[in-house]
Amino acid sequence: AQDSCAHRCGELLGTCSCQVTCQSLGICCPDYKEFCLQISPYSGSLMGGKDFLINNTALNASSVLKCRFKQQIITSGYVDKDGKAHCISPLLYETGFIPFEVSTDGSMFPYSGTWLSVHHSKVSDEEKCTLVNETKWQYYGTPNTGGNLTLTWTHQTLAATHVNIEVWGYQETGDSYSENWMAEWKYLYTLAREIPNTGKYSFIPVPTEGNYMLLSKQCLFIYQIYFLFLFLFFSSNIPSIWSSDHALAWHLEKDFRNDPNAWATAKCIEWDRKEETPLSVNIDLFQTDYGCDIEKGSVCTYHPGAVHCVRAIQASPQYGAGQQCCYDSTGTQILTHDSTGGSTPDRGHDWGSPPFLKPPRIPGFSHWLYDVISFYYCCLWSDNCDFYMKRRPSSDCRTYRPPRAASAFGDPHFLTFDGLNFTFNGLGEYTLVESDLTSLRVQGRTQQAHFPNGTGAQGTALSAVAMQENNSDVIEVRYSENLNLEVLLNQRVLSFSEQTWMDLKG
């Protein structure tokens, strides 16, 4: 019998292959494209609700489609009138590449693929609803801030004539840094039901009177807008878009509106009493903080006076903490003992940290609970920022020891970690770095260099670099045939058409 890729994607079979390299090698099993799924779009917010199309696989319209993520989270898919299968991404508590499988009978899952779960702040504006005049949302109920609040969204994103708008809240329960510390997004109530999908909704807020348990401890909220389709009563299966995460000042009790400063001061003092002095934070390599990016207009809401901030790439291993450094227009680092816009450590790294799933490692939302909500209490809604800065003091550069750098460039010239400089014109594949400490291997491939007119030069240049540490994924960066850079994850070429920033386990 002919080998089949059903249940076997990623494997090398006896007569053919179901691995990602099979197409370039011309050894794919006949049903490779049918069972090893290609999807569009391939990425979306970790909040879920993204409708994605399964390409190259035609199914019967009567199929009972189930989509299973990580072998445990099941959502209901559907087959459209053209026979094309669709899945809906689920709510996740992690970012990165998520394996999924598809069943047409509700029991066997022979089809498989990969979904990219993205930090909510990194998805495009078209995939989120917008809080019009966000400052008004932040300060609603404080003196001279009231009236209508307005949400807008790209109505074409949802293929429906009417939508619901829901309010969701986030909480973390259990004992800190224990096994019972859990994260949860919780549906609170429906703000608007079956309204026309015009892409805009305005309302006059009223203080909450419901007994929402989330409100007593924290106030991180988000909106979900979804259309009324096949899965009206199954919220995990509804195509939807979400707002950005934010503190709902308008949703707080009447005591907040009566005296916002007193209410927030009490919350700030309570937070200060419970908060432990920070946290062991690694100072390591840094990357731009997309919440305060000089290349995107320097909108630095939580660091006034800053024009650019960077975050440590990795969280501290034990506590999942983060580190942020902010700079003013002169390039000087801003410190918390000088300014409320100063550089601060974070109890929860904004980008989360592996293995995710549990506090304080939930991407974005753990950081909001432990580092942002308290900033509202102490700095934005009251004049008690000294409490916050006492608990989040800046780390200056005096103890920073930058990692040693090595490089390869030109035809090619090498600069080693210990400062040796030499030129090597070998042609082939070589080991560039090898360390038994973490089983790190970095390999390079060289090829003959060419002049702009296409003629060969008397020299070589690096054309590809591949790396792996311990049992991590294999990451490769190489020149493609048209001399563009390609990034490969475990031999699969990654597409950057939807996401220009990916965090890989390399």
JSON list of N, CA and C in Angstrom, two decimals, residues 57 59 132 187 198 343 464 480:
[
{"chain": "A", "resi": 57, "resn": "THR", "atom": "N", "xyz": [-7.08, 21.66, 0.78]},
{"chain": "A", "resi": 57, "resn": "THR", "atom": "CA", "xyz": [-7.84, 20.54, 1.33]},
{"chain": "A", "resi": 57, "resn": "THR", "atom": "C", "xyz": [-9.33, 20.82, 1.16]},
{"chain": "A", "resi": 59, "resn": "LEU", "atom": "N", "xyz": [-13.18, 19.69, 1.52]},
{"chain": "A", "resi": 59, "resn": "LEU", "atom": "CA", "xyz": [-13.95, 18.80, 2.38]},
{"chain": "A", "resi": 59, "resn": "LEU", "atom": "C", "xyz": [-15.42, 18.88, 2.05]},
{"chain": "A", "resi": 132, "resn": "VAL", "atom": "N", "xyz": [-11.28, 55.00, 20.87]},
{"chain": "A", "resi": 132, "resn": "VAL", "atom": "CA", "xyz": [-11.13, 56.36, 20.36]},
{"chain": "A", "resi": 132, "resn": "VAL", "atom": "C", "xyz": [-10.83, 57.30, 21.53]},
{"chain": "A", "resi": 187, "resn": "TYR", "atom": "N", "xyz": [-15.28, 35.86, 31.09]},
{"chain": "A", "resi": 187, "resn": "TYR", "atom": "CA", "xyz": [-16.38, 36.65, 30.52]},
{"chain": "A", "resi": 187, "resn": "TYR", "atom": "C", "xyz": [-17.16, 37.31, 31.65]},
{"chain": "A", "resi": 198, "resn": "THR", "atom": "N", "xyz": [-21.41, 48.22, 11.93]},
{"chain": "A", "resi": 198, "resn": "THR", "atom": "CA", "xyz": [-21.03, 49.43, 11.21]},
{"chain": "A", "resi": 198, "resn": "THR", "atom": "C", "xyz": [-19.57, 49.79, 11.41]},
{"chain": "A", "resi": 343, "resn": "SER", "atom": "N", "xyz": [13.41, 54.36, 33.87]},
{"chain": "A", "resi": 343, "resn": "SER", "atom": "CA", "xyz": [13.55, 52.93, 33.55]},
{"chain": "A", "resi": 343, "resn": "SER", "atom": "C", "xyz": [13.14, 52.10, 34.76]},
{"chain": "A", "resi": 464, "resn": "ALA", "atom": "N", "xyz": [25.09, 31.19, 4.56]},
{"chain": "A", "resi": 464, "resn": "ALA", "atom": "CA", "xyz": [24.10, 30.63, 5.49]},
{"chain": "A", "resi": 464, "resn": "ALA", "atom": "C", "xyz": [24.75, 30.40, 6.84]},
{"chain": "A", "resi": 480, "resn": "SER", "atom": "N", "xyz": [18.65, 33.53, -0.12]},
{"chain": "A", "resi": 480, "resn": "SER", "atom": "CA", "xyz": [17.87, 32.76, -1.08]},
{"chain": "A", "resi": 480, "resn": "SER", "atom": "C", "xyz": [18.46, 32.96, -2.47]}
]
